[in-house]
């Protein structure tokens, strides 16, 4: 039997008040694609940070062997010198530098302190060809999409003569086309002898590219499965992740049975939004939608369809220029020119980018939950900290936010728990209408189910919910109706009974010009 290229033995890692890893073991064979699965908070990213030196030797228990030799990495530079390169979920590229400059940042082609740009551009072109990216090496990273940026990160890793490539949620922010291209590249790298570790919540992708999968739960190794035998199904992986069979991916709910002629809680008429820079381009073009109390209405569309732009522009004109159209709440026209105006009218927006726009990552759970409605926990303009703690603690329990106290820093929480904090923040504001933009992005199946349950509960309470998602099964499992968009225009309105993935995709790809 071939000796493992990587062995992690009895790894333990503790943060203040939290045991993140306990006696974790991981063995990776040379040349394989090894997946790591687990619920949010299971310890996947922490384990990879231990391996890559982000958490330095001495800050954790256990030992690491790479290519048979013990490792004691003091930082990420030490692991990269051995050929172990990690690509984090949040890409570490400088947007205003060129692709070539990013690839060799900190690893420049230089003689006597002077960079050789000819050599840099020539070598960058070779690496870009290797990862299948046709962009010129001199192109600014800011001028290419997220999918291409992910390929630049891999080219950057190849420039460091990578032997073990670690990809943390590499397709979380990619559309289907970019995801497929990235998975194909991982297979090609495997053929070139590069070993990969991939962390992903997308079990269909694991089934496509992985040779083995190690499942973590509550900071411990549960089991390692051989995916190549064909017997390892998505349901089998889920059972290992959550510790039980997940009979249904979505909670049972009674579809909306209200009066179809009832006055909508939210109605958007003839809504048009222009791009903030290219003012000639319409990113939302004459869109009209409506949602009633107790109803969950989905919005489906491919990348660039205008879904997020629609939601953000309605919510206080947070995106776009030259916005026109009408917003009605319970049949009465309202103004939502600013975020405070939108909130005052009972509209909440849960952003797709919780880390940048949804949370203050360096503040506590309690402060984040009450931010959207501070007057509720204030007396004479001063926040009552006891009341704030009481409110936050009630949401921590009811939303099952996994943290020892509400004084825990939000940035230390897993993605699923961060999303629960975002939802708690807006539920505390007491909205009538919730605009949910990719509310389960980057979240494992167990946490997704919990969030679906919360959304169902809100609809049952009479809230009107707009549910934007790139995952068609999610829309089919949660929504009473689904609107489809393409190139900024509305292309269809499909009731639950008629909605299938094929029908939605047909409308999502309709030519609107």
XYZ file of N, CA, C and O in Angstrom, residues 243-323:
324
model
N -24.865 13.088 11.648
C -25.035 12.060 12.654
C -26.378 11.364 12.609
O -26.744 10.653 13.549
N -27.104 11.562 11.538
C -28.420 10.926 11.404
C -28.814 10.987 9.936
O -28.219 11.726 9.149
N -29.825 10.249 9.571
C -30.378 10.358 8.220
C -31.171 11.649 8.106
O -31.961 11.987 8.991
N -30.934 12.399 7.033
C -31.716 13.597 6.769
C -32.744 13.216 5.714
O -32.485 13.242 4.519
N -33.923 12.799 6.210
C -34.935 12.245 5.311
C -35.408 13.264 4.285
O -35.741 12.924 3.158
N -35.445 14.524 4.683
C -35.917 15.566 3.770
C -34.912 16.716 3.796
O -34.486 17.148 4.867
N -34.553 17.202 2.622
C -33.642 18.349 2.540
C -34.349 19.635 2.938
O -33.699 20.605 3.327
N -35.679 19.647 2.826
C -36.461 20.844 3.129
C -37.559 20.484 4.124
O -38.117 19.388 4.074
N -37.869 21.395 5.043
C -38.927 21.097 6.015
C -40.289 20.996 5.350
O -40.551 21.637 4.321
N -41.144 20.179 5.923
C -42.515 20.082 5.424
C -43.235 21.396 5.690
O -43.167 21.945 6.787
N -43.907 21.911 4.686
C -44.674 23.140 4.889
C -45.919 23.106 4.020
O -45.945 22.473 2.959
N -46.930 23.763 4.505
C -48.164 23.886 3.732
C -47.997 25.022 2.739
O -47.703 26.150 3.145
N -48.116 24.762 1.449
C -47.968 25.843 0.469
C -48.954 26.974 0.730
O -50.004 26.785 1.354
N -48.601 28.152 0.256
C -49.450 29.328 0.433
C -50.832 29.068 -0.146
O -50.982 28.670 -1.298
N -51.838 29.275 0.684
C -53.211 29.040 0.248
C -54.081 30.283 0.441
O -55.294 30.183 0.557
N -53.425 31.435 0.495
C -54.166 32.673 0.674
C -54.925 33.062 -0.583
O -54.849 32.408 -1.628
N -55.644 34.134 -0.470
C -56.435 34.637 -1.585
C -55.513 35.211 -2.652
O -54.778 36.171 -2.393
N -55.503 34.641 -3.860
C -54.625 35.170 -4.912
C -54.987 36.589 -5.327
O -54.194 37.268 -5.974
N -56.199 37.002 -4.961
C -56.612 38.363 -5.271
C -56.322 39.334 -4.122
O -56.628 40.521 -4.206
N -55.729 38.807 -3.025
C -55.445 39.662 -1.868
C -54.419 40.727 -2.243
O -53.572 40.529 -3.114
N -54.498 41.835 -1.549
C -53.584 42.943 -1.807
C -52.159 42.510 -1.441
O -51.925 42.014 -0.336
N -51.183 42.676 -2.331
C -49.810 42.255 -2.027
C -49.215 43.051 -0.863
O -49.493 44.246 -0.702
N -48.409 42.374 -0.056
C -47.676 43.074 0.996
C -46.623 43.983 0.362
O -46.382 45.101 0.811
N -45.992 43.486 -0.704
C -45.008 44.278 -1.434
C -45.276 44.138 -2.919
O -45.453 43.021 -3.428
N -45.315 45.251 -3.600
C -45.461 45.238 -5.056
C -44.452 46.210 -5.647
O -44.331 47.362 -5.206
N -43.727 45.725 -6.636
C -42.747 46.541 -7.355
C -43.222 46.659 -8.787
O -43.463 45.639 -9.451
N -43.386 47.892 -9.270
C -43.924 48.110 -10.607
C -42.916 48.842 -11.489
O -42.338 49.858 -11.087
N -42.708 48.308 -12.680
C -41.920 48.977 -13.734
C -40.560 49.453 -13.209
O -40.148 50.586 -13.458
N -39.881 48.581 -12.511
C -38.639 48.962 -11.831
C -37.455 48.870 -12.793
O -37.203 47.842 -13.402
N -36.731 49.972 -12.946
C -35.579 50.035 -13.846
C -34.390 50.620 -13.107
O -34.525 51.624 -12.395
N -33.239 49.986 -13.271
C -32.015 50.412 -12.589
C -30.880 50.436 -13.606
O -30.701 49.482 -14.372
N -30.107 51.520 -13.609
C -28.947 51.625 -14.484
C -27.676 51.310 -13.715
O -27.588 51.536 -12.503
N -26.686 50.797 -14.439
C -25.403 50.452 -13.844
C -24.769 51.708 -13.232
O -24.825 52.782 -13.822
N -24.130 51.602 -12.048
C -23.585 52.799 -11.395
C -22.447 53.466 -12.151
O -22.206 54.665 -11.978
N -21.729 52.719 -13.007
C -20.621 53.301 -13.780
C -21.011 53.456 -15.243
O -20.947 54.546 -15.806
N -21.437 52.364 -15.873
C -21.890 52.398 -17.267
C -23.378 52.774 -17.275
O -24.256 51.922 -17.277
N -23.642 54.066 -17.258
C -25.010 54.545 -17.043
C -25.937 54.281 -18.228
O -27.146 54.485 -18.125
N -25.388 53.835 -19.332
C -26.238 53.494 -20.480
C -26.816 52.081 -20.340
O -27.768 51.730 -21.023
N -26.227 51.295 -19.456
C -26.627 49.891 -19.331
C -27.666 49.709 -18.238
O -27.472 50.138 -17.104
N -28.775 49.067 -18.603
C -29.816 48.755 -17.636
C -29.538 47.386 -17.020
O -29.496 46.380 -17.717
N -29.347 47.360 -15.694
C -29.114 46.081 -15.020
C -30.436 45.476 -14.549
O -30.530 44.264 -14.334
N -31.447 46.318 -14.378
C -32.828 45.869 -14.124
C -33.706 46.659 -15.078
O -33.654 47.886 -15.107
N -34.504 45.950 -15.872
C -35.201 46.604 -16.975
C -36.712 46.361 -16.894
O -37.211 45.297 -17.273
N -37.425 47.334 -16.324
C -38.894 47.328 -16.327
C -39.476 46.067 -15.674
O -40.360 45.411 -16.223
N -38.987 45.762 -14.488
C -39.406 44.551 -13.769
C -40.570 44.872 -12.832
O -40.559 45.882 -12.129
N -41.564 43.990 -12.821
C -42.711 44.118 -11.903
C -42.923 42.767 -11.208
O -43.058 41.739 -11.873
N -42.913 42.789 -9.870
C -43.189 41.574 -9.100
C -44.057 41.929 -7.903
O -44.168 43.103 -7.529
N -44.654 40.908 -7.288
C -45.443 41.125 -6.077
C -45.363 39.882 -5.200
O -45.154 38.765 -5.685
N -45.504 40.114 -3.886
C -45.484 39.018 -2.914
C -46.488 39.341 -1.810
O -46.583 40.476 -1.361
N -47.260 38.316 -1.412
C -48.316 38.499 -0.406
C -47.839 38.002 0.950
O -46.875 37.249 1.056
N -48.551 38.400 1.971
C -48.223 37.955 3.325
C -48.392 36.438 3.424
O -49.375 35.889 2.936
N -47.419 35.790 4.041
C -47.451 34.338 4.178
C -46.910 33.596 2.983
O -46.895 32.363 2.975
N -46.437 34.310 1.978
C -45.980 33.692 0.732
C -44.465 33.781 0.625
O -43.847 34.773 1.028
N -43.848 32.726 0.097
C -42.419 32.727 -0.229
C -42.297 32.717 -1.743
O -42.719 31.764 -2.402
N -41.760 33.785 -2.284
C -41.654 33.943 -3.736
C -40.175 33.933 -4.121
O -39.374 34.710 -3.582
N -39.802 33.046 -5.022
C -38.416 32.923 -5.438
C -38.089 33.788 -6.632
O -38.967 34.160 -7.425
N -36.805 34.131 -6.757
C -36.294 34.794 -7.962
C -35.093 33.998 -8.440
O -34.101 33.843 -7.713
N -35.193 33.459 -9.642
C -34.141 32.632 -10.230
C -33.512 33.363 -11.405
O -34.173 34.131 -12.112
N -32.236 33.110 -11.609
C -31.551 33.715 -12.749
C -30.088 33.336 -12.727
O -29.521 33.025 -11.673
N -29.450 33.358 -13.889
C -28.027 33.087 -13.976
C -27.250 34.326 -13.545
O -27.821 35.391 -13.303
N -25.924 34.186 -13.430
C -25.086 35.309 -13.052
C -25.310 36.469 -14.023
O -25.331 36.276 -15.235
N -25.522 37.667 -13.474
C -25.765 38.838 -14.307
C -27.206 39.046 -14.688
O -27.527 39.962 -15.468
N -28.111 38.228 -14.124
C -29.532 38.355 -14.478
C -30.157 39.597 -13.856
O -31.179 40.081 -14.348
N -29.581 40.119 -12.757
C -30.112 41.320 -12.134
C -30.867 41.075 -10.845
O -31.517 41.983 -10.322
N -30.767 39.871 -10.284
C -31.539 39.548 -9.071
C -31.082 40.378 -7.871
O -31.895 41.024 -7.203
N -29.776 40.346 -7.584
C -29.243 41.108 -6.455
C -29.425 42.600 -6.678
O -29.769 43.352 -5.753
N -29.222 43.048 -7.916
C -29.374 44.468 -8.221
C -30.808 44.931 -7.962
O -31.039 46.046 -7.484
N -31.782 44.074 -8.273
C -33.178 44.393 -7.997
C -33.404 44.558 -6.500
O -33.970 45.564 -6.045
N -32.954 43.581 -5.712
C -33.189 43.617 -4.273
C -32.491 44.810 -3.619
O -33.083 45.523 -2.803
N -31.232 45.035 -3.985
C -30.477 46.127 -3.361
C -31.030 47.494 -3.740
O -31.051 48.416 -2.910
N -31.487 47.624 -4.962
C -32.008 48.931 -5.383
C -33.338 49.243 -4.705
O -33.639 50.396 -4.402
N -34.143 48.218 -4.443
C -35.402 48.431 -3.723
C -35.124 48.777 -2.268
O -35.796 49.622 -1.668
N -34.099 48.139 -1.693
C -33.752 48.364 -0.295
C -32.880 49.614 -0.164
O -31.661 49.554 -0.088
N -33.531 50.759 -0.175
C -32.841 52.021 0.054
C -31.921 52.455 -1.057
O -30.978 53.204 -0.843
N -32.191 51.959 -2.275
C -31.366 52.326 -3.432
C -29.888 52.100 -3.139
O -29.025 52.944 -3.416
N -29.601 50.923 -2.564
C -28.234 50.568 -2.186
C -27.369 50.256 -3.392
O -26.157 50.085 -3.255
N -27.973 50.136 -4.562
C -27.216 49.848 -5.777
C -27.855 50.588 -6.936
O -29.083 50.726 -7.012
N -27.008 51.053 -7.870
C -27.498 51.579 -9.137
C -27.698 53.081 -9.180
O -27.586 53.790 -8.166
N -28.009 53.569 -10.404
C -28.281 54.987 -10.637
C -29.504 55.108 -11.532
O -29.928 54.147 -12.175
N -30.061 56.299 -11.543
C -31.228 56.587 -12.397
C -32.300 55.517 -12.210
O -32.780 54.898 -13.177
N -32.659 55.290 -10.958
C -33.640 54.255 -10.621
C -35.041 54.830 -10.786
O -35.346 55.930 -10.307
